[in-house]
XYZ file of C-alpha atoms in Angstrom:
587
model
C 111.381 92.213 105.210
C 113.970 93.416 107.160
C 114.656 96.717 108.916
C 118.210 97.451 110.469
C 119.929 100.282 111.740
C 122.858 100.773 109.069
C 125.644 104.085 108.568
C 124.762 105.603 105.369
C 127.976 103.383 104.037
C 125.528 100.895 103.619
C 124.768 102.365 99.964
C 128.654 101.030 98.673
C 127.181 97.760 98.816
C 124.097 98.593 96.819
C 124.647 98.445 92.661
C 121.801 100.432 91.027
C 119.320 102.252 93.884
C 116.604 102.929 91.382
C 114.322 105.974 92.190
C 111.213 104.813 90.038
C 111.332 106.487 86.897
C 108.229 108.262 87.002
C 107.990 109.150 90.907
C 106.908 112.122 92.366
C 110.200 114.865 92.125
C 112.419 116.181 94.876
C 110.704 118.294 97.150
C 112.635 119.403 99.930
C 113.069 123.062 100.594
C 115.743 125.523 101.903
C 114.482 124.979 105.582
C 114.423 121.061 105.556
C 118.049 121.356 104.135
C 118.820 124.267 107.417
C 117.718 121.451 109.775
C 119.901 118.612 107.914
C 123.304 120.884 108.285
C 122.248 121.837 111.221
C 121.433 118.098 112.769
C 124.854 116.754 111.150
C 127.325 119.774 111.893
C 126.881 118.931 115.619
C 128.737 115.511 115.677
C 128.187 114.939 119.831
C 124.992 114.157 118.934
C 123.676 110.963 117.966
C 121.547 111.654 115.043
C 118.499 109.319 113.581
C 117.684 110.625 109.845
C 115.011 108.173 109.357
C 113.847 105.003 107.420
C 114.683 104.309 104.078
C 112.708 101.879 102.371
C 113.831 99.211 99.554
C 112.565 96.410 97.594
C 114.892 94.002 95.608
C 114.223 93.858 92.469
C 114.348 90.194 90.521
C 117.063 90.208 88.312
C 118.080 87.510 85.403
C 121.574 86.159 86.986
C 124.552 87.922 85.189
C 122.536 91.265 85.116
C 123.357 94.495 87.244
C 121.643 93.699 91.484
C 118.985 96.364 91.740
C 116.759 97.648 94.050
C 114.088 99.937 93.698
C 113.027 103.382 96.942
C 109.715 102.703 97.927
C 110.028 105.593 100.480
C 113.078 107.839 101.612
C 113.376 109.577 98.309
C 114.103 112.995 100.071
C 116.193 111.811 102.727
C 118.058 109.432 99.697
C 119.021 112.618 97.700
C 119.637 115.123 100.002
C 122.687 113.440 102.183
C 123.900 111.919 98.435
C 123.842 115.864 97.409
C 125.531 117.087 100.516
C 128.378 114.377 100.764
C 129.128 115.702 96.532
C 129.205 118.784 97.519
C 131.277 118.238 100.580
C 133.611 116.413 98.214
C 132.979 119.321 95.567
C 134.551 121.653 98.492
C 137.940 120.220 99.140
C 140.930 121.296 98.278
C 142.609 118.653 95.170
C 144.933 116.947 97.234
C 141.307 116.004 99.269
C 139.753 115.798 96.272
C 142.488 113.407 95.069
C 142.175 111.381 98.493
C 138.508 110.252 98.060
C 137.710 110.010 95.290
C 137.587 106.147 95.463
C 135.083 106.887 98.018
C 133.465 108.666 96.437
C 132.630 106.640 93.311
C 132.456 103.321 96.125
C 129.779 105.024 97.169
C 127.871 107.111 94.508
C 129.298 105.104 91.154
C 129.079 101.670 89.890
C 130.244 99.559 87.698
C 128.293 97.091 85.321
C 131.489 94.686 84.947
C 134.305 95.052 86.899
C 136.599 95.252 83.977
C 134.462 98.271 82.850
C 136.053 101.862 82.620
C 133.263 103.704 83.226
C 131.526 104.430 86.263
C 127.959 104.813 86.370
C 125.601 107.287 88.679
C 124.495 104.444 91.126
C 120.996 106.231 92.339
C 118.873 106.495 88.846
C 116.955 109.337 89.900
C 113.263 110.089 88.151
C 112.918 111.867 84.914
C 112.013 115.099 86.355
C 114.997 114.604 88.217
C 117.777 112.939 86.612
C 119.325 115.081 84.089
C 120.052 117.792 87.216
C 120.923 114.918 89.993
C 123.523 113.603 87.116
C 125.448 116.226 86.731
C 125.782 117.453 90.006
C 126.869 113.899 90.888
C 129.397 113.489 87.826
C 130.466 116.613 88.280
C 134.366 116.703 89.281
C 134.965 113.316 87.900
C 133.199 112.345 85.023
C 133.025 116.082 84.074
C 133.338 119.358 83.982
C 130.910 122.411 85.522
C 130.263 124.526 86.768
C 127.031 123.328 88.045
C 123.791 125.838 86.712
C 121.909 128.012 89.214
C 118.514 127.473 88.870
C 116.060 128.575 91.457
C 113.458 126.349 90.322
C 114.991 123.248 90.354
C 115.465 122.245 93.729
C 118.367 119.197 93.338
C 120.276 121.999 91.166
C 119.250 124.581 94.565
C 119.875 122.062 97.354
C 123.624 121.420 96.135
C 124.625 125.136 95.942
C 122.864 125.402 99.417
C 125.415 122.388 100.846
C 128.259 124.114 98.997
C 128.428 127.639 99.688
C 127.343 126.128 103.749
C 130.727 124.068 102.970
C 132.881 126.785 101.368
C 132.813 129.054 104.550
C 133.594 126.038 107.132
C 137.604 125.158 107.560
C 138.496 122.917 105.541
C 139.386 120.427 109.115
C 135.755 120.887 110.005
C 134.570 119.774 106.331
C 136.871 116.422 106.197
C 135.512 115.240 109.844
C 131.840 115.824 108.895
C 132.589 113.741 105.423
C 134.296 110.573 107.888
C 131.348 111.604 109.816
C 128.576 110.403 107.571
C 130.452 107.511 105.551
C 131.550 106.290 109.165
C 130.448 102.489 108.709
C 129.913 102.186 112.829
C 127.700 106.004 112.574
C 124.184 104.093 112.058
C 121.794 107.423 111.079
C 119.580 105.491 109.469
C 116.801 102.435 109.430
C 117.074 100.596 106.149
C 114.218 98.645 105.327
C 115.178 96.016 102.555
C 111.481 94.371 100.926
C 111.529 91.037 98.879
C 110.162 90.850 95.453
C 106.965 89.504 97.195
C 106.470 92.130 100.111
C 103.075 94.434 99.780
C 105.001 97.825 100.216
C 101.619 99.421 101.179
C 101.340 97.697 103.849
C 104.390 97.344 105.166
C 104.269 101.166 104.621
C 101.224 101.566 106.789
C 102.720 99.364 109.789
C 105.853 100.841 110.791
C 104.157 103.922 110.542
C 103.137 105.018 114.102
C 101.567 108.013 113.101
C 99.036 106.317 111.204
C 100.033 108.299 108.063
C 98.997 106.476 104.751
C 101.295 105.799 101.390
C 99.024 106.860 99.026
C 98.875 104.261 96.450
C 98.875 107.009 93.637
C 102.031 106.859 92.852
C 102.831 103.568 93.203
C 100.165 102.450 90.721
C 101.549 106.047 88.234
C 104.979 103.565 88.508
C 103.563 100.308 87.432
C 101.888 101.786 85.056
C 104.961 102.971 83.038
C 107.427 100.971 84.203
C 105.089 98.285 82.445
C 105.329 100.587 79.356
C 109.107 100.721 79.701
C 109.314 96.924 79.513
C 106.907 97.236 76.491
C 108.495 99.707 74.427
C 110.911 101.353 76.038
C 111.875 104.516 77.867
C 111.680 107.144 74.920
C 107.985 106.085 74.391
C 106.870 105.528 78.010
C 108.092 109.058 78.250
C 105.965 110.396 75.487
C 102.916 108.455 76.702
C 103.298 109.913 79.895
C 103.604 113.381 79.124
C 100.614 113.318 76.717
C 98.921 111.411 79.368
C 99.610 111.568 83.057
C 101.293 114.778 82.800
C 98.951 116.590 80.453
C 96.010 115.886 83.181
C 97.099 114.858 86.434
C 100.628 117.246 86.969
C 100.710 120.207 84.302
C 98.674 122.976 85.896
C 96.684 120.650 88.367
C 98.855 119.215 90.508
C 97.560 121.392 93.445
C 93.962 119.918 92.483
C 95.056 116.183 92.913
C 96.888 116.303 95.377
C 93.926 118.359 97.790
C 92.202 115.972 100.438
C 88.764 115.247 100.844
C 87.640 113.298 103.495
C 85.471 109.990 102.755
C 84.127 108.327 105.195
C 87.003 108.268 108.638
C 89.880 109.554 106.121
C 91.437 111.629 103.878
C 92.468 110.653 100.857
C 93.333 112.929 97.529
C 91.536 113.252 94.723
C 93.942 111.387 92.331
C 93.406 108.317 95.391
C 89.476 109.351 95.035
C 89.462 108.672 90.803
C 92.048 105.429 90.759
C 89.670 104.204 93.851
C 86.281 104.728 91.295
C 88.162 103.692 88.490
C 88.685 100.140 89.957
C 85.097 99.900 90.773
C 83.905 100.976 87.391
C 86.285 97.977 85.899
C 85.550 95.430 88.169
C 88.549 94.764 89.991
C 88.040 96.482 92.704
C 85.320 95.139 95.109
C 83.710 97.925 97.169
C 82.163 94.529 99.317
C 85.230 92.627 99.782
C 88.383 94.966 98.950
C 90.070 97.538 101.332
C 91.669 100.669 100.156
C 94.822 99.274 101.058
C 94.321 96.424 98.229
C 94.481 99.397 95.588
C 97.775 99.366 94.919
C 98.054 95.772 94.534
C 94.243 95.280 92.668
C 96.287 98.043 89.691
C 99.676 95.695 89.532
C 97.556 92.889 89.252
C 95.309 94.586 86.307
C 98.317 95.376 84.669
C 99.891 91.829 84.549
C 96.601 90.573 82.560
C 97.164 92.820 79.720
C 98.345 90.685 77.126
C 99.851 94.128 74.653
C 101.480 97.735 75.356
C 97.797 98.554 73.293
C 96.488 97.023 76.116
C 98.047 98.847 78.356
C 97.713 102.243 76.330
C 94.378 102.462 76.241
C 93.713 101.336 80.002
C 96.418 104.946 80.341
C 94.009 106.667 78.081
C 91.082 105.973 79.780
C 92.528 106.749 83.351
C 93.434 110.287 82.198
C 89.711 110.428 80.423
C 88.033 110.106 83.456
C 90.397 112.091 85.436
C 89.533 115.113 82.800
C 85.540 113.744 83.641
C 85.973 113.886 87.537
C 87.996 117.449 87.160
C 85.116 119.129 85.905
C 82.133 117.368 87.012
C 82.620 116.243 90.958
C 81.844 119.258 92.570
C 82.732 119.977 95.431
C 80.769 122.518 97.930
C 82.819 125.975 99.092
C 81.386 128.852 100.813
C 81.463 130.834 97.468
C 79.602 128.106 95.597
C 76.007 130.038 93.976
C 73.603 127.032 93.847
C 70.009 127.852 91.939
C 67.252 124.907 92.190
C 67.425 124.440 88.422
C 71.110 122.847 88.648
C 70.654 119.142 89.147
C 73.944 118.648 89.598
C 75.071 120.773 92.343
C 71.791 119.402 94.427
C 73.256 115.917 94.357
C 76.929 116.978 95.330
C 75.163 119.293 98.094
C 73.439 116.521 99.475
C 76.327 113.911 99.023
C 78.825 116.085 100.881
C 76.370 117.066 103.430
C 75.682 113.707 104.093
C 79.389 112.757 103.942
C 78.208 109.708 101.008
C 81.494 109.239 98.662
C 80.230 105.596 98.084
C 78.378 106.567 94.960
C 81.446 108.559 93.558
C 82.252 105.860 91.250
C 78.890 105.307 89.843
C 78.229 109.054 89.193
C 81.825 109.464 87.312
C 80.543 106.193 85.385
C 77.434 107.893 84.755
C 79.057 110.935 82.983
C 80.780 109.051 80.713
C 78.483 106.722 79.868
C 75.680 109.744 78.948
C 78.233 111.988 77.660
C 76.317 112.552 74.743
C 72.671 112.182 76.519
C 72.361 115.227 78.707
C 68.590 114.472 79.824
C 69.099 110.716 80.695
C 72.128 112.075 82.650
C 70.332 114.454 84.412
C 67.497 112.223 84.869
C 69.734 109.662 86.249
C 71.627 111.784 88.632
C 67.938 113.797 89.971
C 66.849 109.983 90.737
C 70.075 109.583 92.538
C 69.963 112.445 94.455
C 66.235 111.568 95.351
C 67.113 107.859 96.587
C 69.946 109.331 99.195
C 67.853 111.832 100.524
C 64.847 109.536 101.085
C 66.681 106.898 102.556
C 68.259 108.973 105.094
C 65.883 111.521 106.140
C 63.573 108.042 106.512
C 66.870 106.489 108.663
C 66.811 103.572 106.571
C 70.792 101.512 106.347
C 73.015 103.053 104.234
C 75.210 99.978 104.246
C 74.019 98.620 101.497
C 75.387 101.021 99.149
C 78.587 99.797 98.190
C 76.443 96.567 96.720
C 74.236 98.930 95.064
C 76.913 100.863 93.496
C 78.112 97.628 91.830
C 74.582 97.148 90.740
C 74.066 100.119 89.341
C 76.985 100.367 87.544
C 76.027 96.981 85.467
C 72.806 98.397 85.155
C 71.561 102.373 85.808
C 67.974 101.555 85.336
C 67.886 100.065 88.896
C 67.633 103.609 89.897
C 63.402 103.677 88.653
C 62.768 100.875 91.201
C 65.214 101.734 94.025
C 63.370 105.388 94.702
C 60.007 103.340 94.652
C 61.616 101.871 98.117
C 60.755 104.688 100.761
C 57.367 105.290 100.777
C 56.599 108.879 100.942
C 55.232 108.419 104.411
C 58.428 107.073 105.949
C 60.099 110.722 104.765
C 57.389 112.287 106.040
C 58.226 110.361 109.611
C 61.838 111.176 109.322
C 60.900 115.406 108.885
C 59.624 114.775 112.572
C 62.687 113.770 114.217
C 65.675 115.602 111.890
C 68.846 116.336 113.013
C 70.185 119.977 113.164
C 72.326 118.732 109.539
C 69.949 117.291 107.761
C 67.430 119.799 108.624
C 69.588 122.697 107.072
C 70.042 121.097 103.629
C 66.249 120.334 103.323
C 65.628 123.789 104.474
C 68.096 125.469 102.161
C 66.786 123.650 98.603
C 63.190 123.919 100.086
C 64.185 128.291 99.876
C 65.904 127.525 96.284
C 62.962 125.604 95.283
C 60.624 129.063 96.304
C 63.230 130.888 94.372
C 63.101 128.938 91.416
C 59.040 129.147 91.896
C 58.075 132.309 92.405
C 60.172 135.448 91.481
C 58.721 137.022 94.428
C 61.466 135.548 96.471
C 64.390 137.600 94.883
C 66.928 136.118 93.390
C 67.430 131.995 92.337
C 71.252 131.533 93.486
C 72.018 131.778 97.181
C 75.809 131.016 98.781
C 75.577 128.985 101.714
C 75.803 131.102 104.526
C 73.455 130.504 107.262
C 72.681 128.919 110.240
C 70.179 127.249 112.267
C 67.889 128.221 114.622
C 64.764 126.056 116.119
C 62.086 128.801 116.269
C 60.853 126.889 120.087
C 64.211 126.415 121.713
C 65.341 123.665 122.875
C 65.290 124.837 126.139
C 62.126 125.582 126.505
C 61.064 125.200 129.986
C 62.359 128.523 131.514
C 60.185 131.013 129.318
C 58.110 129.134 127.265
C 55.629 128.420 130.112
C 52.107 128.181 128.351
C 51.398 124.731 127.269
C 48.145 124.373 125.346
C 44.972 121.739 125.822
C 45.836 118.856 123.736
C 44.636 115.624 122.649
C 45.518 112.180 121.491
C 44.884 110.448 118.743
C 41.652 109.463 120.561
C 40.587 112.560 121.259
C 42.012 111.995 124.965
C 43.247 115.106 126.593
C 46.774 114.741 127.795
C 47.872 114.691 130.838
C 50.539 117.767 131.763
C 53.545 114.984 131.068
C 52.061 113.622 128.123
C 51.881 117.553 126.741
C 55.116 118.048 127.737
C 56.724 115.137 126.107
C 54.772 116.297 122.795
C 56.307 119.486 123.074
C 59.842 118.138 123.673
C 59.362 116.110 120.519
C 58.192 118.779 117.895
C 61.099 120.729 118.902
C 62.580 118.771 116.771
C 60.767 118.531 113.797
C 61.652 120.117 110.643
C 58.584 122.898 110.656
C 60.097 124.503 114.200
C 63.491 125.274 112.334
C 64.789 128.101 109.768
C 67.991 129.252 108.727
C 69.002 133.082 109.859
C 71.593 134.732 108.022
C 73.632 134.876 111.222
C 73.632 133.894 114.426
C 71.610 135.024 117.606
C 72.912 135.992 120.616
C 72.933 133.449 123.099
C 70.991 134.921 125.654
C 68.191 135.160 123.091
C 67.963 131.761 122.289
C 65.684 130.489 124.805
C 63.639 133.498 125.294
C 59.873 133.801 124.686
C 58.445 134.276 120.939
C 57.631 138.160 120.891
C 61.464 138.796 122.507
C 62.767 136.298 120.261
C 61.568 137.696 117.343
C 62.052 141.554 117.688
C 65.404 141.317 119.761
C 66.123 143.515 122.684
C 68.556 145.964 123.765
C 70.993 146.296 121.080
C 70.669 142.503 120.684
C 69.070 141.828 117.664
C 66.404 139.089 116.971
C 65.015 136.390 114.373
C 63.412 139.535 112.723
C 67.007 141.199 111.377
C 68.499 138.182 109.936
C 65.342 136.461 108.076
C 66.582 137.390 104.161
C 65.299 133.806 103.351
C 61.786 133.130 102.623
C 61.563 130.309 104.931
C 61.985 132.571 107.529
C 60.486 135.884 106.168
C 57.465 134.359 104.722
C 56.520 131.516 107.115
C 57.386 133.608 110.353
C 58.164 137.321 109.640
C 55.078 138.626 107.246
C 52.305 136.634 109.999
C 54.351 137.869 113.104
C 54.203 141.313 111.527
C 50.314 141.440 111.006
C 49.704 139.983 114.653
C 49.898 136.225 114.886
C 52.293 136.516 117.858
C 52.222 132.944 119.398
C 54.404 130.104 117.738
C 53.289 126.756 119.670
C 52.891 123.384 119.132
C 50.078 123.438 116.575
C 52.157 126.040 114.152
C 54.860 123.748 114.627
C 52.685 121.026 112.682
C 51.079 123.289 110.153
C 54.410 124.264 109.173
C 56.194 121.099 109.256
C 53.293 120.235 106.693
C 53.993 122.902 104.521
C 57.465 122.176 104.134
C 56.766 118.524 103.680
C 54.946 118.964 100.535
C 57.639 121.142 99.121
C 60.440 118.447 100.079
C 58.234 115.860 98.658
C 57.716 118.039 95.421
C 61.593 118.523 95.110
C 62.584 114.334 95.718
C 59.567 112.704 94.530
C 59.146 109.373 93.068
């Protein structure tokens, strides 16, 4: 790798500058062009236009030299169009004077003796037609350049052309010379050799930590391999019927949407490609890292012995893509949950617990059991049970990567895995539970009740609730009465032992409930009666008791005269909720 500050005239020393044929299209907009124009018009300012990463391609002796644009497509395209718009705005005399300069920077010849000049920057299939039309205009072809507001390349050209026509020609001439001045180092050109890993290098030079998604690198590697095997025309047909159909047409926003997995954000397409690599076995989640993904895909692509193998692999990726889009659910505020929907329950558990490790296995299950819905639901339920019991029991989760590989090889392993966590350890976990995990358990107990008993009302609920500790975490000021308590041996506890017991039971599941709105801060620590009824204009628990876990468990007994909430009540309600949780996630 070599990184040097260069002027834009560096491009005159290159022959073919190829933007990968299936690279994402040109996306810069008017605000970007305005910034570029304003910056360059200040000739007294030192400019830095960012970096461009180029990768040298191996060519057979005698063939035209070629570099691949790994990063910087938007900058390279914008400056090239700006220069061409400047040239096209010149008088006939200046056009004649600078024609050779334009050809030197924006064109190349295969052979010195050739008559024809070819466009140097070979754009992606999405933008090649418009870009070539602009670059060739006034040189090898006549105009006019069409106006199309939906075409970013054409719009960029017309923006700069209109801006330059309004300037004095002397200023345009100065700007043209300034941009192409060999001493005016406005960019950093990073040259990678054939064996350099563009993913790793991109990560290294980005001090802001912004990752280059491997999705585009993988897509380009797939279809460049197709071009090599069957030519551009057939590769484009394959692209249009597979990748473009699933990942671009009407679906681009979905695949670009990011999800948090672990400590990083990844878009849906990268998550999918990672899952497929795990399923196919060429990505080892125990040994490999996400930065290895594009490299591993390239190795996989090189292993194919025929175009039919490559085509089959591409079809498999798009098949998994359709499954992912249709089946891998995301919890949203608008989602209506019902207990009978096992798929919703599993994904809500995984999203709430921030566990994405099993997504490859889930994707595998949907494909394997596409014609066997009962077996699919059985495995999804088993996975949900395994995960929730393990997390609540506070068992380690580091082995999930290894387990994912094992389950893909043998889904029946779930039959024994869910037996690992005994009921008593799950129950102990309910007696020292985090707010997040308690909210998850309580929400699904509520849906479980509604599914099994029509008296609780509608079966579907949106997630729009807040967790409340009935006996507050800061109980000492208002909850002063502590009942006499006895230890397991029947001995009366001391005051300190009794207080510690109360502190402990505050974090039992039985002391928690879900309300339709948060209580006023001043009410949260009040004694039970004031907390239930509220005071003045501040509403208490009763006003927000839409759910059975609040209304049935607390409000109805309270209105019937049960005005005490203490450790004994917490214990009894915990036992009730425990039985329901064990009925939902039973082994």
